PDB file of C-alpha atoms in Angstrom:
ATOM      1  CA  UNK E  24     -32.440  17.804  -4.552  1.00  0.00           C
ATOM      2  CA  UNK E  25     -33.940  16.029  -1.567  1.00  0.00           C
ATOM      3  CA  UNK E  26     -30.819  13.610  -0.806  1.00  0.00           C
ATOM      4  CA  UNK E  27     -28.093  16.340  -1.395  1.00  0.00           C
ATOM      5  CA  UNK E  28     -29.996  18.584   1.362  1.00  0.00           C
ATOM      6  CA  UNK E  29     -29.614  15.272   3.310  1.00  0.00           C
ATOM      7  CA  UNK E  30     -26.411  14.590   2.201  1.00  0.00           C
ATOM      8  CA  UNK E  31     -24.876  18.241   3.188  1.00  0.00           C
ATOM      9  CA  UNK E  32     -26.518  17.809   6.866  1.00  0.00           C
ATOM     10  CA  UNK E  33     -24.809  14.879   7.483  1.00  0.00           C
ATOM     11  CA  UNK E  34     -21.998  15.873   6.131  1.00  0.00           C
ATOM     12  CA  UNK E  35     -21.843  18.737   8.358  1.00  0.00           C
ATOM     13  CA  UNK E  36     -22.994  17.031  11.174  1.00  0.00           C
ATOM     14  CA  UNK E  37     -20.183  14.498  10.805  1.00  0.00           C
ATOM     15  CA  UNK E  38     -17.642  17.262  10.247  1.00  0.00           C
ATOM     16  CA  UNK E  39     -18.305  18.366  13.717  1.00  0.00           C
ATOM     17  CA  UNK E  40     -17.612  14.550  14.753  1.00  0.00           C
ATOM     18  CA  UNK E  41     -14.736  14.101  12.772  1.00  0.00           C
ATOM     19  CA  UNK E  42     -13.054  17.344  14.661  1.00  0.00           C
ATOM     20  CA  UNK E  43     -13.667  16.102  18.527  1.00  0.00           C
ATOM     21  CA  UNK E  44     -12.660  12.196  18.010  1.00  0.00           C
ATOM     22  CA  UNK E  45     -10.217   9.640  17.028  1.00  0.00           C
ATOM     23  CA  UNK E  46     -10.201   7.684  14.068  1.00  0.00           C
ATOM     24  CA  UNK E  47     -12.520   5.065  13.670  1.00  0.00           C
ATOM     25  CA  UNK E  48     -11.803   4.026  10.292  1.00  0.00           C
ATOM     26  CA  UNK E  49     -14.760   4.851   8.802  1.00  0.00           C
ATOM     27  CA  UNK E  50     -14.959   6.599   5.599  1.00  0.00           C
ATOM     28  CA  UNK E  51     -18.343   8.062   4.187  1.00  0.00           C
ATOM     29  CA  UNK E  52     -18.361   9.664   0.282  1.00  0.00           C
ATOM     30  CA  UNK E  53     -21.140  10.784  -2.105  1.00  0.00           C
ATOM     31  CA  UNK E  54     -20.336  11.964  -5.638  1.00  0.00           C
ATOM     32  CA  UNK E  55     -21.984  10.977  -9.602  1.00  0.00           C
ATOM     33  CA  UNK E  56     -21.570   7.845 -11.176  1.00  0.00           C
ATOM     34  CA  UNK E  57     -21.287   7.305 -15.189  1.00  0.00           C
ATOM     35  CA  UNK E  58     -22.367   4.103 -16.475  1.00  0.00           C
ATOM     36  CA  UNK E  59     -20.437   3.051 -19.690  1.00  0.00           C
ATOM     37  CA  UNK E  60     -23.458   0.982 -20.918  1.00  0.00           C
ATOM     38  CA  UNK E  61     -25.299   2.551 -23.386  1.00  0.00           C
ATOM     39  CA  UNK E  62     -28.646   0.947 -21.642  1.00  0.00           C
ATOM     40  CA  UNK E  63     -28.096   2.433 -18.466  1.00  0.00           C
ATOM     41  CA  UNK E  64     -27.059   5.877 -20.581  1.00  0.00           C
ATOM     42  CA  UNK E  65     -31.004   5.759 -21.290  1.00  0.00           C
ATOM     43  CA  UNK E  66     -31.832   5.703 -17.889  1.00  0.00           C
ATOM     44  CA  UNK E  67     -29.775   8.566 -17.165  1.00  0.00           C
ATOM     45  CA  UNK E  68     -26.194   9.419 -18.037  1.00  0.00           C
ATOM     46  CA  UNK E  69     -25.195  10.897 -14.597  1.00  0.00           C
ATOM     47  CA  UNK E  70     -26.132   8.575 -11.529  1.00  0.00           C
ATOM     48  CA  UNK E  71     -26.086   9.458  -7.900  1.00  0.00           C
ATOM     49  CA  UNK E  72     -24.081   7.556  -5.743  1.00  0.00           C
ATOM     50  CA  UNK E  73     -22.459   7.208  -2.106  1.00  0.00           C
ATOM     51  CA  UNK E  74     -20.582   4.916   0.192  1.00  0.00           C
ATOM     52  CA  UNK E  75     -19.525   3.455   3.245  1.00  0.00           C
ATOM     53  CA  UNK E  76     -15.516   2.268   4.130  1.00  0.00           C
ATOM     54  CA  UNK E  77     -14.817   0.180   7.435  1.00  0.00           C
ATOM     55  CA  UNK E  78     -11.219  -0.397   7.751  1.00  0.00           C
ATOM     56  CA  UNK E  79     -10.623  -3.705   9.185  1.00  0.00           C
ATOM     57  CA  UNK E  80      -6.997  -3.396   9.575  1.00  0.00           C
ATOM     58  CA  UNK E  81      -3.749  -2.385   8.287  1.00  0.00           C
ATOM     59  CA  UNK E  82      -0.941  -4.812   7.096  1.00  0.00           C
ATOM     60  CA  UNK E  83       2.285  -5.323   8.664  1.00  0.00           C
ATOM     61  CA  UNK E  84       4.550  -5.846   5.930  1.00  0.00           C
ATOM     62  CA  UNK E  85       3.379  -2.310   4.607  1.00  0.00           C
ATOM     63  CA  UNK E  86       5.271  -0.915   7.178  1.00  0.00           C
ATOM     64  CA  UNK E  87       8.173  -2.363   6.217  1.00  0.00           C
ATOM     65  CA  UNK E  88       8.510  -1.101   3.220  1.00  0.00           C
ATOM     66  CA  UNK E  89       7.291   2.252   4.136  1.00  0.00           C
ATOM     67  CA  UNK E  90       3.879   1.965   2.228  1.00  0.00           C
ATOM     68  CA  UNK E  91       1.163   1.910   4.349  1.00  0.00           C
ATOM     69  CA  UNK E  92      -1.502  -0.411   3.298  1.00  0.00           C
ATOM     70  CA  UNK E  93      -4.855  -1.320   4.912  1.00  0.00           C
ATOM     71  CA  UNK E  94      -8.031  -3.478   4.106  1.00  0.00           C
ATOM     72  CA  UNK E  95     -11.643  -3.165   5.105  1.00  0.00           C
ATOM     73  CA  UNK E  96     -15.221  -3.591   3.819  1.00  0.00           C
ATOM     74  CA  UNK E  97     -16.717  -0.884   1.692  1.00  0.00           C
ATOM     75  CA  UNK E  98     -20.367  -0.779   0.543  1.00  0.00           C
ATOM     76  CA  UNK E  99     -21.489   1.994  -2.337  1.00  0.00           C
ATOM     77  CA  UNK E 100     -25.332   2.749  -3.478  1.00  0.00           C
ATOM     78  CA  UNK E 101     -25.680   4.173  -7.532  1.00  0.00           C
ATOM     79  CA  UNK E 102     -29.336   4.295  -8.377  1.00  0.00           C
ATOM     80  CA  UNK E 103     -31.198   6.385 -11.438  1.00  0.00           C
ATOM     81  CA  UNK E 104     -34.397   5.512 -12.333  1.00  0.00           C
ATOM     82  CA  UNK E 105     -34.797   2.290 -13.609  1.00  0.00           C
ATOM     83  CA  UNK E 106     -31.700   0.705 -12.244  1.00  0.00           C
ATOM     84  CA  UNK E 107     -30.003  -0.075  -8.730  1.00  0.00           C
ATOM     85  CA  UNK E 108     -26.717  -1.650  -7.584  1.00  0.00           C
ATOM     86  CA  UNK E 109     -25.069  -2.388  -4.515  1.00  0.00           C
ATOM     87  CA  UNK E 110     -22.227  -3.778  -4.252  1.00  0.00           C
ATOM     88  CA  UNK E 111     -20.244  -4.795  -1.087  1.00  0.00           C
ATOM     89  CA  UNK E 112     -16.905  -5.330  -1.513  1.00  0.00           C
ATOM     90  CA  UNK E 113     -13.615  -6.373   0.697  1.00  0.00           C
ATOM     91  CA  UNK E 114     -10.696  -3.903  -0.299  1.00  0.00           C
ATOM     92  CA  UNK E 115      -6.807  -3.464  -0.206  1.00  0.00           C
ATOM     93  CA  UNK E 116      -6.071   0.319   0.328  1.00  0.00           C
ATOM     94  CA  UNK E 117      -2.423   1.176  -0.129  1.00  0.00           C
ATOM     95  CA  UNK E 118      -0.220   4.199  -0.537  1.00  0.00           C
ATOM     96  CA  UNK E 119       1.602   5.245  -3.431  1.00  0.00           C
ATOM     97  CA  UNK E 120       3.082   8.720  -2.338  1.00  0.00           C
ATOM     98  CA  UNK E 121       2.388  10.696   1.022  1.00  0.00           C
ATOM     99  CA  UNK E 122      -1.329  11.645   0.211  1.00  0.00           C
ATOM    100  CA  UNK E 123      -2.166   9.264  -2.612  1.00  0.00           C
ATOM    101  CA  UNK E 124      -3.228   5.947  -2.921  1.00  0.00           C
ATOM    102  CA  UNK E 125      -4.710   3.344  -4.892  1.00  0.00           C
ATOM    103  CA  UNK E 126      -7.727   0.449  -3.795  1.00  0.00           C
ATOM    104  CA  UNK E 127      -8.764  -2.789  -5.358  1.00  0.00           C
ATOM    105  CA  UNK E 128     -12.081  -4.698  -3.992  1.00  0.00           C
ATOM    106  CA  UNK E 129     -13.689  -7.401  -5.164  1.00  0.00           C
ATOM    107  CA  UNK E 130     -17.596  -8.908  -3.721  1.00  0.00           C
ATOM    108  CA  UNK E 131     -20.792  -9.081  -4.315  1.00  0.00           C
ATOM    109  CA  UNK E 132     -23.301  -6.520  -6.294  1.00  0.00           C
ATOM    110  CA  UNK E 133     -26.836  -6.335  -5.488  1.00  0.00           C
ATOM    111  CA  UNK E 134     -29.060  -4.713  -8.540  1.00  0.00           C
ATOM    112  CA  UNK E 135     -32.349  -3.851  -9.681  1.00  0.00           C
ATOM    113  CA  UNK E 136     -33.836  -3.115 -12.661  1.00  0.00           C
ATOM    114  CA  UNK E 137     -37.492  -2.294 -13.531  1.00  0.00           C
ATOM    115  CA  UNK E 138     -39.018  -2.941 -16.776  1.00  0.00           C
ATOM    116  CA  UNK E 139     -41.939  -1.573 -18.507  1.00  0.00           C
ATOM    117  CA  UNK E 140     -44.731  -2.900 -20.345  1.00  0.00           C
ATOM    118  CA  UNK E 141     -48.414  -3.548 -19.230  1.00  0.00           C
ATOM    119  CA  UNK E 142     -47.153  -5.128 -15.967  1.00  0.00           C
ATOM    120  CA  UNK E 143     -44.331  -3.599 -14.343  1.00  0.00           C
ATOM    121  CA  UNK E 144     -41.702  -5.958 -13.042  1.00  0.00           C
ATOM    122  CA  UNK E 145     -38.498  -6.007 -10.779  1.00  0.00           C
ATOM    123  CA  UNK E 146     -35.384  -7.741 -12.076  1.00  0.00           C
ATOM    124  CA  UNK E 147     -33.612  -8.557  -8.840  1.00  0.00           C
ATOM    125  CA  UNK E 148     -29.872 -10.210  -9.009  1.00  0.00           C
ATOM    126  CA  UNK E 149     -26.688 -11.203  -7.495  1.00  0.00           C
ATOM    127  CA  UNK E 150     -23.819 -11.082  -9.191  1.00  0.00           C
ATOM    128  CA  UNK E 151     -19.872 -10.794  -8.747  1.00  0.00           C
ATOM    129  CA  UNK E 152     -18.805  -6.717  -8.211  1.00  0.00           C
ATOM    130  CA  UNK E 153     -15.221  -5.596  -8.203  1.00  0.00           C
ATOM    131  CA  UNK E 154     -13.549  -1.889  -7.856  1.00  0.00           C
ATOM    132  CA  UNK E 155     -10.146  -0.145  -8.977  1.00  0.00           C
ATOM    133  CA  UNK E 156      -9.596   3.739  -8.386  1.00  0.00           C
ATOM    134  CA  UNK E 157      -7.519   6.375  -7.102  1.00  0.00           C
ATOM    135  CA  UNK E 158      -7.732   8.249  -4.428  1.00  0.00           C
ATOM    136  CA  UNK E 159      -6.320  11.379  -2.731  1.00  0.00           C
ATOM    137  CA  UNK E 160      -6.339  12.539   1.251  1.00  0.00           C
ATOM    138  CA  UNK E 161      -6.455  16.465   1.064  1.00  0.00           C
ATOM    139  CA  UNK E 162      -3.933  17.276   3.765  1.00  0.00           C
ATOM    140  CA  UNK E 163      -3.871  20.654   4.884  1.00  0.00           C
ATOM    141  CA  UNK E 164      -7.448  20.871   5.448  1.00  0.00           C
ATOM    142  CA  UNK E 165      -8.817  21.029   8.837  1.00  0.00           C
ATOM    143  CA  UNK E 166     -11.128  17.905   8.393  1.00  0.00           C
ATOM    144  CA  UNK E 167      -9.691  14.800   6.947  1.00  0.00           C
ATOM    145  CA  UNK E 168     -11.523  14.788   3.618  1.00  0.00           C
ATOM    146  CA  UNK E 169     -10.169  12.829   0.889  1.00  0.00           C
ATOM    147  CA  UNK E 170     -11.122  12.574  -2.744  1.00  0.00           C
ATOM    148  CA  UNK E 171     -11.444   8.971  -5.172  1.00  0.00           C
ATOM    149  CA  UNK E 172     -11.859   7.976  -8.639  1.00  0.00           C
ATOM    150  CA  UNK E 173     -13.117   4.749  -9.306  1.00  0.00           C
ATOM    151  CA  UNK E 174     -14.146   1.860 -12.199  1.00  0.00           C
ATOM    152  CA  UNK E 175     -17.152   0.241 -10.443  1.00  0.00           C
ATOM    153  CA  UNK E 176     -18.060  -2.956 -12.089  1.00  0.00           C
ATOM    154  CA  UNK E 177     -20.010  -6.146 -11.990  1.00  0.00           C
ATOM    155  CA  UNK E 178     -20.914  -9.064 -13.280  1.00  0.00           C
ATOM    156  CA  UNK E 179     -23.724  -7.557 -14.934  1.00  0.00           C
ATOM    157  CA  UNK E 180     -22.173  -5.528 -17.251  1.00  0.00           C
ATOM    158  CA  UNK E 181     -24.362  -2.841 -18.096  1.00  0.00           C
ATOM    159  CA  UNK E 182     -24.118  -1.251 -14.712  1.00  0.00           C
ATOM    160  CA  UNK E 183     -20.345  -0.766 -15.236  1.00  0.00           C
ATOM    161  CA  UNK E 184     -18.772   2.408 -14.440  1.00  0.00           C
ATOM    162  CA  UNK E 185     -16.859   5.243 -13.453  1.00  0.00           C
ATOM    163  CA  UNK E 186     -17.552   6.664 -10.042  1.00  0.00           C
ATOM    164  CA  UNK E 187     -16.098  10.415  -8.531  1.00  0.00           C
ATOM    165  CA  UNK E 188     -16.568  10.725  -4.941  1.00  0.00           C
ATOM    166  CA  UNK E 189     -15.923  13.229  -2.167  1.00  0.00           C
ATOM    167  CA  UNK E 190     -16.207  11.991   1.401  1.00  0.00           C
ATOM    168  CA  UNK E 191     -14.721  12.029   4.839  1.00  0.00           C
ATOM    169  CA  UNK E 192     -12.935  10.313   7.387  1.00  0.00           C
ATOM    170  CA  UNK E 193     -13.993   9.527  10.980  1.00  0.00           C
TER     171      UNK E 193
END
């Protein structure tokens, strides 16, 4: 309860921001994360998670066609008990209508796991991560907040899954 009181203030905070300056192209979310590994299940089947998005840049030939298209560096944090990933990833954002759009990554995941027994231990690794989801700017609104759905996954397959995330743009 502790990191969504934490999570609301900045939130807030940067909603303030958000109103009084230009785009930056950063992007900050926070939302659940369900891991489709029945290990991870065990150590919880709903995960915490959040994110960062820099946008590097947007493509040219995007504006040719009329899509716009961008890419950037995006770093998420899931975490629930036992486990920890995260991955940093370079990503291709681009439109497919007005307000929606799609985003592929691919980079490098970070995890964690503890195990048990007599004498506790860390499992630290490095391992391959990549991303595919959906997302959705909610126009209309007053701040630029935006909605995504995305398959998180790795190299390390039991800390595979599906992300939901609601965030904001600066």
């Amino acid at each position: 309860m502790k990191q969504l009181s934490v999570l609301a203030l900045v939130f807030a905070s940067a909603a303030v921001f958000a109103q009084t300056a230009k785009p930056m192209g950063l992007s900050a979310r926070a939302g659940f994360f369900f891991p489709t590994a029945q290990r991870a299940k065990q150590a919880g089947k709903t995960w915490f998670g959040f994110g960062v998005d820099y946008k590097l840049g947007d493509l040219k030939f995007a504006s040719e066609t009329g899509q716009a298209a961008s890419y950037g560096i995006s770093v998420d944090f899931t975490s629930k008990n036992d486990f920890r990933q995260t991955p940093i990833v370079g990503y291709y954002r681009a439109s497919l209508q007005d307000n929606i759009y799609y985003v592929v990554g691919a980079g490098l995941n970070f995890t964690q796991e503890l195990s048990g027994g007599s004498t506790p231990s860390r499992d630290n690794k490095t391992g391959i991560a990549y991303q595919v989801g959906l997302g959705m700017d909610l126009k209309g609104q007053s701040l630029p907040l935006f909605i995504e759905a995305k398959y998180m996954g790795s190299s390390r397959s039991k800390l595979n899954g599906l992300g939901f995330f609601g965030g904001i743009r600066f």
